[in-house]
Coordinates of C-alpha atoms in Angstrom, one line a residue:
M1 CA 32.6 19.5 9.6
A2 CA 30.7 17.4 7.1
L3 CA 31.0 13.7 7.2
M4 CA 31.3 11.0 4.6
L5 CA 32.1 7.3 4.3
K6 CA 35.4 5.6 3.6
F7 CA 34.6 2.0 2.4
A8 CA 35.6 -1.4 1.2
A9 CA 33.4 -4.3 -0.1
R10 CA 33.6 -7.9 -1.4
S11 CA 31.2 -10.6 -2.4
D12 CA 32.0 -14.3 -3.1
V13 CA 29.8 -17.1 -4.4
G14 CA 31.1 -19.4 -1.6
K15 CA 32.1 -23.1 -1.7
V16 CA 28.7 -24.7 -2.6
R17 CA 26.4 -22.3 -4.6
S18 CA 26.6 -22.1 -8.4
K19 CA 25.6 -18.4 -8.6
N20 CA 25.8 -15.4 -6.5
D21 CA 22.4 -14.1 -5.3
D22 CA 23.9 -11.4 -3.1
S23 CA 24.3 -7.8 -4.1
A24 CA 25.9 -4.8 -2.4
Y25 CA 26.7 -1.1 -3.0
V26 CA 28.7 1.3 -0.9
G27 CA 29.6 4.9 -1.7
R28 CA 30.3 8.2 0.1
Y29 CA 26.8 8.4 1.7
L30 CA 25.1 5.0 1.1
A31 CA 25.7 1.4 2.0
V32 CA 23.3 -1.4 1.2
V33 CA 23.5 -5.2 1.2
A34 CA 20.8 -7.5 -0.3
D35 CA 20.6 -11.3 -0.1
G36 CA 18.3 -12.6 -2.8
M37 CA 16.3 -15.8 -2.6
G38 CA 13.9 -17.6 -4.9
G39 CA 15.7 -20.6 -6.4
H40 CA 17.6 -20.8 -9.6
V41 CA 15.9 -17.8 -11.4
G42 CA 14.9 -15.3 -8.8
G43 CA 17.4 -14.5 -6.1
D44 CA 20.0 -12.6 -8.1
V45 CA 17.2 -10.7 -9.9
A46 CA 15.6 -9.5 -6.6
S47 CA 18.9 -8.4 -4.9
A48 CA 20.4 -6.7 -8.0
S49 CA 17.1 -4.9 -8.9
T50 CA 16.7 -3.6 -5.3
V51 CA 20.3 -2.4 -4.9
L52 CA 20.3 -0.7 -8.3
D53 CA 17.1 1.1 -7.4
L54 CA 18.7 2.6 -4.3
V55 CA 22.1 3.8 -5.6
H56 CA 20.7 7.2 -6.6
L57 CA 20.4 8.0 -2.9
D58 CA 24.2 8.2 -2.7
V59 CA 24.3 12.0 -2.7
P60 CA 25.4 14.6 -0.1
E61 CA 22.0 16.2 0.4
T62 CA 18.7 14.3 0.6
V63 CA 15.1 15.6 0.7
D64 CA 13.1 14.2 3.7
P65 CA 16.1 12.3 5.1
E66 CA 14.1 10.5 7.8
T67 CA 11.7 8.9 5.3
V68 CA 13.5 8.7 2.0
L69 CA 15.3 5.4 2.6
P70 CA 12.2 3.4 3.6
D71 CA 10.2 5.1 0.9
E72 CA 12.7 4.1 -1.7
I73 CA 12.8 0.5 -0.4
Q74 CA 9.0 0.4 -0.7
A75 CA 9.3 1.7 -4.3
A76 CA 11.9 -1.0 -5.0
N77 CA 9.4 -3.6 -3.7
L78 CA 6.9 -2.3 -6.3
V79 CA 9.5 -2.9 -9.0
L80 CA 9.9 -6.5 -7.9
N81 CA 6.1 -6.9 -8.2
D82 CA 6.3 -5.5 -11.7
L83 CA 9.1 -7.9 -12.7
V84 CA 7.0 -10.9 -11.4
S85 CA 4.0 -9.6 -13.4
A86 CA 6.1 -9.5 -16.5
N87 CA 7.8 -12.8 -15.9
P88 CA 5.7 -15.3 -13.8
K89 CA 8.8 -17.6 -13.6
L90 CA 10.1 -15.1 -11.0
S91 CA 7.1 -15.7 -8.7
G92 CA 8.3 -16.4 -5.2
M93 CA 11.6 -14.4 -5.4
G94 CA 12.6 -12.1 -2.6
T95 CA 15.5 -10.4 -1.0
T96 CA 16.7 -9.1 2.3
V97 CA 17.7 -5.4 2.5
T98 CA 20.0 -3.8 5.1
A99 CA 20.8 -0.2 4.3
L100 CA 22.4 2.9 5.8
L101 CA 22.2 6.4 4.4
L102 CA 24.4 9.2 5.8
T103 CA 22.5 12.5 6.1
E104 CA 24.7 15.1 7.7
N105 CA 25.7 13.5 11.0
V106 CA 23.0 10.9 11.2
L107 CA 22.9 7.4 9.7
Q108 CA 19.4 6.6 8.5
F109 CA 18.8 2.8 9.0
A110 CA 16.3 0.5 7.2
H111 CA 16.2 -3.2 7.4
I112 CA 14.2 -6.3 6.5
G113 CA 15.3 -10.0 6.6
D114 CA 18.4 -11.6 8.1
S115 CA 21.3 -9.7 6.6
R116 CA 23.0 -7.8 9.4
A117 CA 24.5 -4.5 10.5
Y118 CA 27.2 -4.3 13.1
R119 CA 28.8 -1.2 14.7
L120 CA 32.1 -0.6 16.4
K121 CA 31.9 2.7 18.3
N122 CA 33.8 3.9 21.4
G123 CA 35.3 0.4 21.8
V124 CA 31.9 -1.3 21.8
F125 CA 31.1 -3.9 19.1
E126 CA 27.4 -4.7 18.7
Q127 CA 24.8 -6.0 16.3
V128 CA 22.4 -3.2 15.4
S129 CA 20.0 -5.1 13.2
H130 CA 17.4 -7.6 14.3
D131 CA 17.0 -10.9 12.4
H132 CA 13.5 -11.4 11.0
T133 CA 13.6 -15.2 11.3
F134 CA 11.5 -17.9 12.9
V135 CA 14.3 -18.9 15.2
Q136 CA 15.0 -15.3 16.4
R137 CA 11.3 -15.0 17.2
L138 CA 11.6 -18.2 19.4
V139 CA 14.6 -16.5 21.1
D140 CA 12.7 -13.3 21.6
E141 CA 9.8 -15.2 23.1
G142 CA 12.1 -17.1 25.5
R143 CA 11.2 -20.4 24.0
I144 CA 14.8 -21.3 23.2
Q145 CA 18.2 -20.0 24.2
P146 CA 20.4 -18.0 21.8
E147 CA 23.0 -20.8 21.7
E148 CA 20.2 -23.2 20.7
A149 CA 19.3 -21.0 17.7
E150 CA 22.6 -21.7 16.0
L151 CA 21.8 -25.4 15.8
H152 CA 18.0 -25.1 15.1
P153 CA 16.9 -26.9 11.9
H154 CA 14.8 -23.9 10.8
K155 CA 17.2 -21.1 11.6
N156 CA 17.1 -19.8 8.0
V157 CA 13.3 -19.5 7.8
L158 CA 12.6 -15.8 7.1
L159 CA 9.4 -14.2 8.4
R160 CA 9.9 -10.9 6.6
V161 CA 11.4 -10.2 3.2
L162 CA 11.2 -7.8 0.3
G163 CA 9.5 -9.5 -2.6
D164 CA 6.5 -10.3 -4.8
S165 CA 3.8 -9.3 -2.3
D166 CA 1.1 -6.6 -2.8
A167 CA 1.4 -5.7 0.9
S168 CA 3.9 -3.0 1.9
P169 CA 6.9 -4.7 3.5
E170 CA 7.3 -4.1 7.2
L171 CA 10.7 -2.5 7.7
D172 CA 12.7 -1.8 10.8
V173 CA 13.6 1.9 10.7
D174 CA 15.9 3.9 13.0
Q175 CA 18.4 6.8 13.1
Y176 CA 21.9 6.7 14.6
P177 CA 23.9 9.8 15.3
V178 CA 27.5 9.2 14.1
E179 CA 31.0 10.6 14.7
A180 CA 34.2 10.4 12.7
G181 CA 36.1 7.3 13.5
E182 CA 33.4 4.7 14.1
R183 CA 33.2 1.6 11.9
W184 CA 30.2 -0.3 10.5
M185 CA 29.8 -3.6 8.8
L186 CA 26.9 -4.9 6.7
C187 CA 26.9 -8.6 5.7
S188 CA 24.7 -11.3 4.2
D189 CA 24.0 -14.3 6.4
G190 CA 26.7 -16.2 4.7
L191 CA 29.1 -14.7 7.2
N192 CA 27.3 -15.2 10.5
A193 CA 26.0 -18.7 9.5
V194 CA 29.5 -20.1 9.9
V195 CA 31.7 -17.4 11.6
P196 CA 30.9 -16.7 15.3
D197 CA 30.4 -13.0 16.2
S198 CA 33.5 -13.3 18.5
I199 CA 35.8 -13.9 15.5
T200 CA 34.1 -11.2 13.5
E201 CA 34.6 -8.7 16.3
R202 CA 38.3 -9.7 16.6
I203 CA 38.8 -9.1 12.9
M204 CA 36.9 -5.8 13.0
R205 CA 39.1 -4.6 15.8
G206 CA 42.5 -6.1 14.7
T207 CA 42.8 -5.2 11.0
A208 CA 44.7 -2.1 10.0
S209 CA 42.7 -1.2 6.9
L210 CA 39.1 -1.6 5.7
E211 CA 40.3 -3.6 2.7
E212 CA 42.1 -6.0 5.0
T213 CA 39.0 -6.3 7.2
V214 CA 36.9 -7.3 4.2
E215 CA 39.4 -9.8 2.9
D216 CA 39.9 -11.4 6.3
L217 CA 36.2 -11.8 6.9
V218 CA 35.5 -13.3 3.4
E219 CA 38.6 -15.6 3.6
T220 CA 37.6 -16.7 7.1
T221 CA 34.1 -17.6 5.9
L222 CA 35.5 -19.6 3.0
A223 CA 37.8 -21.4 5.4
H224 CA 34.7 -22.5 7.4
G225 CA 33.1 -24.1 4.4
S226 CA 31.0 -21.2 3.2
P227 CA 27.9 -23.1 2.0
D228 CA 26.2 -19.9 1.1
N229 CA 27.2 -16.7 -0.8
V230 CA 29.0 -14.2 1.4
T231 CA 29.0 -10.4 1.0
I232 CA 30.7 -7.9 3.2
V233 CA 30.6 -4.1 3.3
V234 CA 32.7 -2.2 5.8
F235 CA 32.9 1.5 6.1
E236 CA 34.4 4.1 8.5
V237 CA 32.8 7.5 9.1
V238 CA 35.4 10.2 8.3
E239 CA 35.5 13.9 7.9
D240 CA 34.8 15.1 4.3
Q241 CA 38.0 16.7 3.0
G242 CA 36.3 18.3 0.1
F243 CA 38.3 16.5 -2.6
A244 CA 38.7 13.0 -3.9
D245 CA 41.5 12.0 -1.5
P246 CA 42.3 8.3 -2.3
V247 CA 43.1 7.8 1.4
Y248 CA 39.4 8.3 2.2
I249 CA 37.5 7.0 -0.8
E250 CA 37.8 4.5 -3.5
A251 CA 38.5 5.7 -7.0
P252 CA 35.5 5.6 -9.3
A253 CA 35.1 3.2 -12.2
A254 CA 36.5 4.1 -15.6
D255 CA 34.4 6.9 -17.2
E256 CA 31.6 5.6 -19.5
P257 CA 30.7 8.0 -22.4
A258 CA 27.6 10.1 -21.7
P259 CA 24.6 8.6 -23.6
D260 CA 23.2 10.5 -26.6
T261 CA 19.5 10.8 -27.4
G262 CA 19.6 7.8 -29.7
Q263 CA 21.1 5.6 -27.0
L264 CA 18.6 6.9 -24.4
T265 CA 15.7 6.2 -26.8
I266 CA 16.7 2.6 -27.5
A267 CA 17.4 2.1 -23.8
V268 CA 13.8 3.2 -23.0
E269 CA 12.7 0.6 -25.6
G270 CA 14.6 -2.2 -23.7
D271 CA 17.9 -2.5 -25.6
L272 CA 20.2 -4.5 -23.4
D273 CA 23.6 -3.0 -24.4
A274 CA 22.3 0.6 -24.3
S275 CA 20.8 0.0 -20.8
A276 CA 24.0 -1.5 -19.5
A277 CA 26.1 1.4 -20.8
L278 CA 23.7 3.9 -19.3
I279 CA 23.9 2.3 -15.9
R280 CA 27.7 2.2 -16.1
H281 CA 27.8 5.9 -17.0
E282 CA 25.6 6.9 -14.1
M283 CA 27.7 4.7 -11.7
S284 CA 31.0 6.2 -13.0
K285 CA 30.0 9.7 -11.8
R286 CA 30.5 8.8 -8.1
P287 CA 33.1 6.9 -6.1
H288 CA 31.6 3.6 -5.1
L289 CA 32.0 -0.2 -5.0
L290 CA 29.3 -2.5 -6.5
V291 CA 29.6 -6.2 -5.9
G292 CA 27.7 -9.4 -6.5
A293 CA 24.7 -9.9 -8.8
A294 CA 24.2 -6.1 -9.1
E295 CA 27.8 -5.8 -10.5
L296 CA 27.1 -8.7 -12.9
A297 CA 23.9 -6.9 -14.2
T298 CA 25.8 -3.6 -14.6
Q299 CA 29.0 -4.8 -16.2
S300 CA 28.0 -7.7 -18.4
G301 CA 24.2 -7.6 -18.7
K302 CA 24.1 -11.3 -17.7
I303 CA 20.9 -10.6 -15.7
P304 CA 19.1 -9.0 -18.6
I305 CA 15.7 -8.4 -17.0
V306 CA 17.4 -6.3 -14.3
T307 CA 19.7 -4.5 -16.7
Q308 CA 16.9 -3.6 -19.1
R309 CA 14.4 -2.5 -16.4
S310 CA 17.0 -0.4 -14.6
G311 CA 18.3 1.1 -17.9
E312 CA 14.7 1.9 -19.0
K313 CA 14.0 3.7 -15.8
R314 CA 17.2 5.8 -16.0
A315 CA 16.8 6.7 -19.7
A316 CA 13.2 7.7 -19.1
A317 CA 14.3 9.9 -16.2
I318 CA 16.9 11.7 -18.3
L319 CA 14.7 12.2 -21.3
T320 CA 12.0 13.7 -19.1
H321 CA 14.5 15.7 -17.1
K322 CA 13.5 13.9 -13.9
T323 CA 15.8 12.7 -11.2
P324 CA 15.7 8.9 -10.5
A325 CA 14.1 9.7 -7.2
A326 CA 11.3 11.7 -8.9
Q327 CA 10.9 9.0 -11.5
A328 CA 10.6 6.4 -8.8
A329 CA 8.0 8.6 -7.0
Q330 CA 6.0 8.9 -10.3
E331 CA 6.1 5.1 -10.8
Q332 CA 4.9 4.5 -7.3
E333 CA 2.1 7.0 -7.7
E334 CA 1.1 5.3 -11.0
H335 CA 1.3 1.9 -9.4
E336 CA -0.9 3.1 -6.5
A337 CA -3.4 4.8 -8.9
Y338 CA -3.6 1.5 -10.8
D339 CA -4.3 -0.3 -7.6
R340 CA -6.9 2.2 -6.6
R341 CA -9.0 1.7 -9.7
P342 CA -10.2 -1.8 -9.0
R343 CA -10.6 -0.9 -5.3
R344 CA -12.9 2.0 -6.3
W345 CA -14.9 -0.4 -8.5
L346 CA -15.1 -2.8 -5.6
V347 CA -16.2 -0.2 -3.1
T348 CA -18.8 1.1 -5.6
T349 CA -20.2 -2.4 -6.1
F350 CA -20.2 -3.1 -2.4
L351 CA -22.1 0.1 -1.6
A352 CA -24.6 -0.5 -4.4
L353 CA -25.2 -4.1 -3.1
M354 CA -25.6 -2.9 0.5
T355 CA -28.1 -0.2 -0.7
L356 CA -30.2 -2.8 -2.5
I357 CA -30.1 -5.1 0.6
L358 CA -31.1 -2.1 2.8
L359 CA -34.0 -1.2 0.4
A360 CA -35.2 -4.8 0.4
V361 CA -35.1 -5.0 4.2
L362 CA -37.0 -1.7 4.5
G363 CA -39.6 -2.8 1.9
W364 CA -40.2 -6.1 3.6
G365 CA -40.4 -4.3 7.0
Y366 CA -43.0 -1.9 5.7
L367 CA -45.1 -4.6 4.2
W368 CA -44.9 -6.4 7.6
T369 CA -46.1 -3.3 9.4
Q370 CA -49.2 -3.2 7.2
T371 CA -50.3 -6.6 8.6
Q372 CA -50.4 -5.3 12.2
Y373 CA -53.2 -3.5 14.1
F374 CA -53.5 -1.4 17.3
V375 CA -56.0 0.5 19.3
G376 CA -55.3 4.1 19.9
N377 CA -56.6 7.6 20.4
H378 CA -57.9 9.5 17.4
Q379 CA -59.0 13.0 18.3
G380 CA -60.3 11.9 21.7
Q381 CA -62.1 8.8 20.4
V382 CA -61.0 5.2 20.7
A383 CA -60.0 4.0 17.2
I384 CA -58.5 1.0 15.4
F385 CA -55.4 1.7 13.3
K386 CA -53.7 -0.5 10.7
G387 CA -49.9 -0.7 11.0
V388 CA -47.6 0.0 13.9
S389 CA -47.7 3.1 16.2
Q390 CA -44.1 4.1 15.4
D391 CA -43.1 6.4 12.5
L392 CA -39.9 6.2 10.5
G393 CA -38.9 9.8 10.0
P394 CA -41.5 11.3 7.7
L395 CA -42.8 7.9 6.7
K396 CA -46.0 7.0 8.5
L397 CA -46.2 3.3 9.3
S398 CA -50.0 3.4 10.2
H399 CA -53.3 4.7 9.0
L400 CA -56.8 5.0 10.5
D401 CA -59.0 2.0 10.0
T402 CA -62.1 2.5 12.3
V403 CA -63.3 5.3 14.7
T404 CA -65.6 4.2 17.5
D405 CA -68.1 6.3 19.5
I406 CA -66.2 5.6 22.7
P407 CA -64.6 8.8 24.1
V408 CA -61.2 8.1 25.6
E409 CA -62.1 10.3 28.6
A410 CA -65.0 7.9 29.4
L411 CA -62.4 5.3 30.4
P412 CA -60.4 4.9 33.6
E413 CA -57.3 7.1 33.7
Y414 CA -54.9 4.1 33.6
T415 CA -56.8 2.8 30.5
Q416 CA -56.6 6.2 28.9
Q417 CA -52.8 6.2 29.3
R418 CA -52.5 2.8 27.7
I419 CA -54.7 3.9 24.7
D420 CA -52.6 7.0 24.3
S421 CA -49.5 4.8 24.1
S422 CA -51.4 2.4 21.8
L423 CA -52.6 -1.2 22.5
P424 CA -51.1 -3.6 19.9
A425 CA -53.3 -6.3 18.5
K426 CA -52.5 -9.6 16.7
D427 CA -55.0 -8.9 13.9
L428 CA -58.2 -6.9 13.1
A429 CA -60.4 -9.4 14.9
H430 CA -58.3 -9.0 18.0
A431 CA -58.5 -5.3 17.8
Q432 CA -62.3 -5.4 17.5
S433 CA -62.4 -7.6 20.5
M434 CA -60.4 -5.1 22.5
V435 CA -62.7 -2.3 21.4
G436 CA -65.6 -4.4 22.7
E437 CA -63.9 -4.8 26.1
L438 CA -63.3 -1.0 26.2
L439 CA -67.0 -0.4 25.4
V440 CA -68.0 -2.6 28.4
T441 CA -65.6 -0.7 30.6
A442 CA -67.0 2.7 29.4
K443 CA -70.7 1.5 29.9
Q444 CA -69.9 0.7 33.5
R445 CA -69.4 4.4 34.0
C446 CA -72.6 5.5 32.2
P447 CA -75.2 7.3 34.4
V448 CA -78.3 5.3 35.5
V449 CA -81.5 7.2 34.5
V450 CA -84.8 6.4 36.3
P451 CA -88.0 8.1 35.0
E452 CA -90.0 10.2 37.5
N453 CA -93.3 8.8 36.2
P454 CA -93.0 5.1 35.4
G455 CA -95.4 5.3 32.5
S456 CA -93.7 8.3 30.8
A457 CA -90.3 8.2 29.0
G458 CA -90.4 11.5 27.3
N459 CA -88.7 13.3 30.0
L460 CA -85.6 11.0 30.1
P461 CA -82.2 12.7 29.5
V462 CA -80.4 11.8 26.2
L463 CA -77.4 9.4 26.9
P464 CA -74.1 9.4 24.9
P465 CA -74.2 6.9 21.9
Y466 CA -71.8 4.5 23.5
C467 CA -74.1 4.3 26.5
Q468 CA -76.9 3.3 24.2
E469 CA -75.0 0.6 22.4
I470 CA -75.3 -3.0 23.3
A471 CA -72.0 -4.5 24.2
P472 CA -71.0 -7.5 22.0

């Protein structure tokens, strides 16, 4: 039988903070908690924007179930980047995200930051998520003990977060097969910062209803001082009864009138009231609970940049008959295309520069070769060449300078081999000196002719020209 989620949720500003930077959503198929950060102006924006960008995943059937949740979180990160670009005061904002998406009988899990996910299954209570904090890394590396982490002065320093970074955030992604009857809890770190896991486990095991579980966890946090916002989402995996049984699901919010074309048009243009009404209408179509900053942005528009941006996105999707998921995919593609334009320009410039450098090196190299000389074999004769004996493909790096009368075959075999391989010279004078030495070597092998009649030279044999030359 098909499965769905029975749920409860609550968020509280705590005893110290002046505003709530947490956001959470839970419905039949989706649960997500986001803990925003970034000072006075950014934390609530980051968490609310991210949660509202994910709520469209709360549907019974999902395309590409194993990748859709991390892909949508990556797309939500691009939206945060756009918000920072539009309002530089938001620079530095970020948010944690811990999300679970039910696809048939599997919970798809995606996580970044230090919000947590716990599971109570078959009598075993355990933390499923892994904190992306400096202190947790020290524990993982064995540099401190887990009990020391609770008192460490830097225990809240995050190493990974969703926020205004061009780099794709590194998410923890996993899949968990589920059965009816198991319970899960998502929470911001406002809970585990002051309430030990042992107390959380006792409440999870001992409360009769999900609503009682949520209330006890929040009230226990407040009783411990609650210096931070605290947000709790608890759900139980149940069999889908095929109807809106209040025993299994929360009642949806009051119906919001469907937007007409005029409302959609002004929502696309950024009208705050129209955007808020459009978001409320979409949310009213499914049973859910929305708490924290995301609820504030939806119900009152008191976080206008989030309300307007989310409303614009939804209105544009309706006007173009696109689902929010398709609209998000288009926005991501446009964002990536925009990013690729300067990169293509950069690559083109780099390649052009490297080509110019290569041509300059090759030109300098060729000019250098033309200052060199070597002695080699030209059609069986010892010759002086200008350049170097190697060729670069079809490009000849040498040309003939002087051909001598010395046959290569008139030289010793070893010398012939050296000439065939070419004898490099420092300059032209050095090459000419080498030729002179080769001439002396060749003359040593010339025949000695003695005339039969000392007074007569007419009968002497004719010697080769190199044998007649006077060595320098």
